Coordinates of C-alpha atoms in Angstrom, one line a residue:
X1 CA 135.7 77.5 -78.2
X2 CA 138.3 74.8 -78.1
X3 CA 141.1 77.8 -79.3
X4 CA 140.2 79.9 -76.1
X5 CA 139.9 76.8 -73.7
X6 CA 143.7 76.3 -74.5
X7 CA 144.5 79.8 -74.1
X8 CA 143.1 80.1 -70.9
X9 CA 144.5 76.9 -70.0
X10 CA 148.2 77.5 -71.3
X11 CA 148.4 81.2 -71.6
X12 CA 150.2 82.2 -68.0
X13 CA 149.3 85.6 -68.4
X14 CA 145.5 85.2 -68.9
X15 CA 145.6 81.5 -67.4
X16 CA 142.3 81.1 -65.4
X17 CA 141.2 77.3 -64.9
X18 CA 138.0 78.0 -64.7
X19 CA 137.5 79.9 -67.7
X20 CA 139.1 77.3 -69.8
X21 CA 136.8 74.7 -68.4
X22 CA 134.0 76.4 -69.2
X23 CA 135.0 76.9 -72.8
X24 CA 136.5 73.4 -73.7
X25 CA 133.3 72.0 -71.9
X26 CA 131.6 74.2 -74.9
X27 CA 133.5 72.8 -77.3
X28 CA 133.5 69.4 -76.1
X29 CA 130.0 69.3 -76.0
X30 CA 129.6 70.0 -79.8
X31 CA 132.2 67.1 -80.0
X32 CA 135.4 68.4 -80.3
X33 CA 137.4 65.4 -79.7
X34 CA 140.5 67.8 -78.9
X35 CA 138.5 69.4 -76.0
X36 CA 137.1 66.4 -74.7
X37 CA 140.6 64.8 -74.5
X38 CA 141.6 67.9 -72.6
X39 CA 139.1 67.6 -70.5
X40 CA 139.6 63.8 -69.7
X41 CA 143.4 65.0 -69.0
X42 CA 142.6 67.7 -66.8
X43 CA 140.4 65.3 -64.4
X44 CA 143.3 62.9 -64.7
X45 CA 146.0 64.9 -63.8
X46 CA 144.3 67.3 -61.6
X47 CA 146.8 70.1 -62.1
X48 CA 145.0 73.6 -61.1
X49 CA 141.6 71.2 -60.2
X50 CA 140.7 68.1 -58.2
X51 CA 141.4 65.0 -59.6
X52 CA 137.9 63.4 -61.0
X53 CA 138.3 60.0 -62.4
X54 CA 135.0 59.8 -63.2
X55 CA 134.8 63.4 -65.8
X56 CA 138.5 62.2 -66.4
X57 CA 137.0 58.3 -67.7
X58 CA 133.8 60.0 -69.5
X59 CA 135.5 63.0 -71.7
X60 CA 138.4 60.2 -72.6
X61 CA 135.3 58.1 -73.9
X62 CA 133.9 60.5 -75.6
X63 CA 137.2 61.8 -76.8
X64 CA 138.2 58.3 -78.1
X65 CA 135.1 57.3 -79.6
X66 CA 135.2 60.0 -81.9
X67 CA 138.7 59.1 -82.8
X68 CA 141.1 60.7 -80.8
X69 CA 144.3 58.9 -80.8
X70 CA 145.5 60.4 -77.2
X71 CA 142.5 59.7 -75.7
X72 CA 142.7 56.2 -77.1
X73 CA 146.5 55.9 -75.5
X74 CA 145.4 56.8 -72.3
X75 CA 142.2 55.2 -71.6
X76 CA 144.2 51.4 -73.4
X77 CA 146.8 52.2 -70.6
X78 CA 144.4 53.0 -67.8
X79 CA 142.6 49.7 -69.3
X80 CA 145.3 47.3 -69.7
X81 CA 147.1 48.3 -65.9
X82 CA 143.6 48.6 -64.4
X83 CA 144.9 52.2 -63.4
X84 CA 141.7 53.8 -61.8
X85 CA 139.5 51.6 -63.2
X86 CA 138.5 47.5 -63.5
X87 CA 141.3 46.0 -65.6
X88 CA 140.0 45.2 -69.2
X89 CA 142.9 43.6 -70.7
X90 CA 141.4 43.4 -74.3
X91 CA 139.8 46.8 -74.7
X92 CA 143.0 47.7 -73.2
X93 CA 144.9 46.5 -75.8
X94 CA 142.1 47.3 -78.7
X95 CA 142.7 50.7 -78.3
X96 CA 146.6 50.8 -77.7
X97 CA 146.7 49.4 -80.5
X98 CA 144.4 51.7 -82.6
X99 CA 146.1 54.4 -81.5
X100 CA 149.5 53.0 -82.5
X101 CA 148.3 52.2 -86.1
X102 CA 147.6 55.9 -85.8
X103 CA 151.2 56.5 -85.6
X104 CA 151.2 57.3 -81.4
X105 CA 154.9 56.5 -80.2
X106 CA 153.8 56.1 -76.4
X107 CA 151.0 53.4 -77.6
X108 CA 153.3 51.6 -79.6
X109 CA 155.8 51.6 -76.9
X110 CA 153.4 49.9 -73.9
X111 CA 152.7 47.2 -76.7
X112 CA 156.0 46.4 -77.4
X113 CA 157.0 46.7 -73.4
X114 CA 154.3 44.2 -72.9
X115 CA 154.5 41.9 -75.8
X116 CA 158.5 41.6 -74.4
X117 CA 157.8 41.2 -71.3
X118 CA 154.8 38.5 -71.4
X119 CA 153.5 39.5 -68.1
X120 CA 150.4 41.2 -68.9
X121 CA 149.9 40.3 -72.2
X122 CA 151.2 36.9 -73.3
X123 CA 155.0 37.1 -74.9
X124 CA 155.4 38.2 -78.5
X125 CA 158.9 38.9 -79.5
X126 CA 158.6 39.7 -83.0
X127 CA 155.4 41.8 -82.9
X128 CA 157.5 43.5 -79.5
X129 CA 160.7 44.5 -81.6
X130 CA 158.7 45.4 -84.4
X131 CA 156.2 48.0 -82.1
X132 CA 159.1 49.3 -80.4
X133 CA 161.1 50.2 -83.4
X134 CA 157.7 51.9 -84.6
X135 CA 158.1 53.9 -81.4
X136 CA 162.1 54.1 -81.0
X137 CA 162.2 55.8 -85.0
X138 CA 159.4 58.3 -83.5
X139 CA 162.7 59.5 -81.1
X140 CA 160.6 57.9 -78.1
X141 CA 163.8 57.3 -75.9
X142 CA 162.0 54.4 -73.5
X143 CA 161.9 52.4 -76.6
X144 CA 165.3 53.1 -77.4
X145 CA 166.7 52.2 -74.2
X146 CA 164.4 48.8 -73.9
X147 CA 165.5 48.0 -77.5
X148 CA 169.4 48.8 -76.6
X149 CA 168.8 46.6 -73.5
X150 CA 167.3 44.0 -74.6
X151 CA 169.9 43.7 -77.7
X152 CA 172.8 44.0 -75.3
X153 CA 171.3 41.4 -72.9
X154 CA 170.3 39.4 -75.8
X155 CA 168.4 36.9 -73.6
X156 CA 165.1 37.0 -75.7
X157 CA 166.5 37.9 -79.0
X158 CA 170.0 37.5 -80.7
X159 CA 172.6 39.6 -79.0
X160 CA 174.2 42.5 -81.0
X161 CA 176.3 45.0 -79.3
X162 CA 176.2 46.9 -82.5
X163 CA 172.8 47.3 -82.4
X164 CA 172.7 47.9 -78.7
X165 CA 175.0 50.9 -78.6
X166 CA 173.0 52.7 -81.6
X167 CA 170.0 52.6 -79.6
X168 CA 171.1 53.2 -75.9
X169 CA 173.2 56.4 -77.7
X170 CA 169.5 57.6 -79.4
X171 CA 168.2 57.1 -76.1
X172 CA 170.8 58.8 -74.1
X173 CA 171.0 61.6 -76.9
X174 CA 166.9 61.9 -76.1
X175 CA 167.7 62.6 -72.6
X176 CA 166.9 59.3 -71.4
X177 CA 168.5 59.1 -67.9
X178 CA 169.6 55.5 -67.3
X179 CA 171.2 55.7 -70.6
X180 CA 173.3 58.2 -69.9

């Protein structure tokens, strides 16, 4: 069910929204955390369908309570920034950070981002670097760039241009834009 959700969804010659709804739905039902994430993505995004928080919050529950590290990402994000939903800075972080011991770059990287920064989350340099070099060696180029900032700057941590230049390069060779 979950195979011929996707292929309606992604396939552009057969692609029929609908269709692929109805058969992740299926699958999702029997507890395919896959095709509940899906589902909880396509509600989010609302590309070829109406935006539905609500199907969007439920499937990424489901999705994450039976262990789905993308559904974990999201719904900690959504958590943490109070994006579409009340702000729950703990669970927020729980599952960010389940999902990153999972090995999810993009999880890893709001950590570190936030542990830097201090703003939402209260300042932890060490654990910071340490998550973002988790996600910068996973070729995510944000963490790159924030990394080869932050050592350039080296306001929070000891400066090394060295250092800097080998991640804003990794970051620009990624395609990152500012650091190209």
């Amino acid at each position: 069910m979950y195979g011929l959700g996707l292929l309606y969804l992604k396939d552009w010659e057969k692609k029929d929204i609908s269709k692929a709804i109805w058969y992740l739905t299926e699958a999702a039902n029997k507890g395919n955390d896959f095709a509940q994430y899906m589902l909880g993505k396509i509600f989010y995004q609302g590309k070829s369908v109406q935006i539905n928080m609500e199907y969007a919050i439920y499937w990424l529950e489901k999705a994450q309570q039976n262990g789905n590290t993308q559904a974990k990402y999201m719904l900690g994000k959504m958590l943490l920034y109070g994006e579409y939903m009340q702000q729950d800075i703990a669970r927020g972080k729980l599952l960010l950070n389940q999902a990153s011991d999972k090995g999810n770059a993009h999880a890893s990287y709001i950590l570190g981002k936030e542990l830097l920064q201090g703003n939402i989350l209260p300042q932890n340099i060490e654990r910071a670097i340490e998550l973002l070099n988790i996600s910068s060696k996973k070729g995510f180029e944000s963490a790159q760039y924030l990394l080869g900032k932050t050592y350039y700057q080296g306001i929070l941590i000891s400066k090394d241009i060295s250092l800097a230049i080998s991640y804003l390069t990794a970051a620009a060779e990624n395609g990152y834009e500012y650091a190209q």
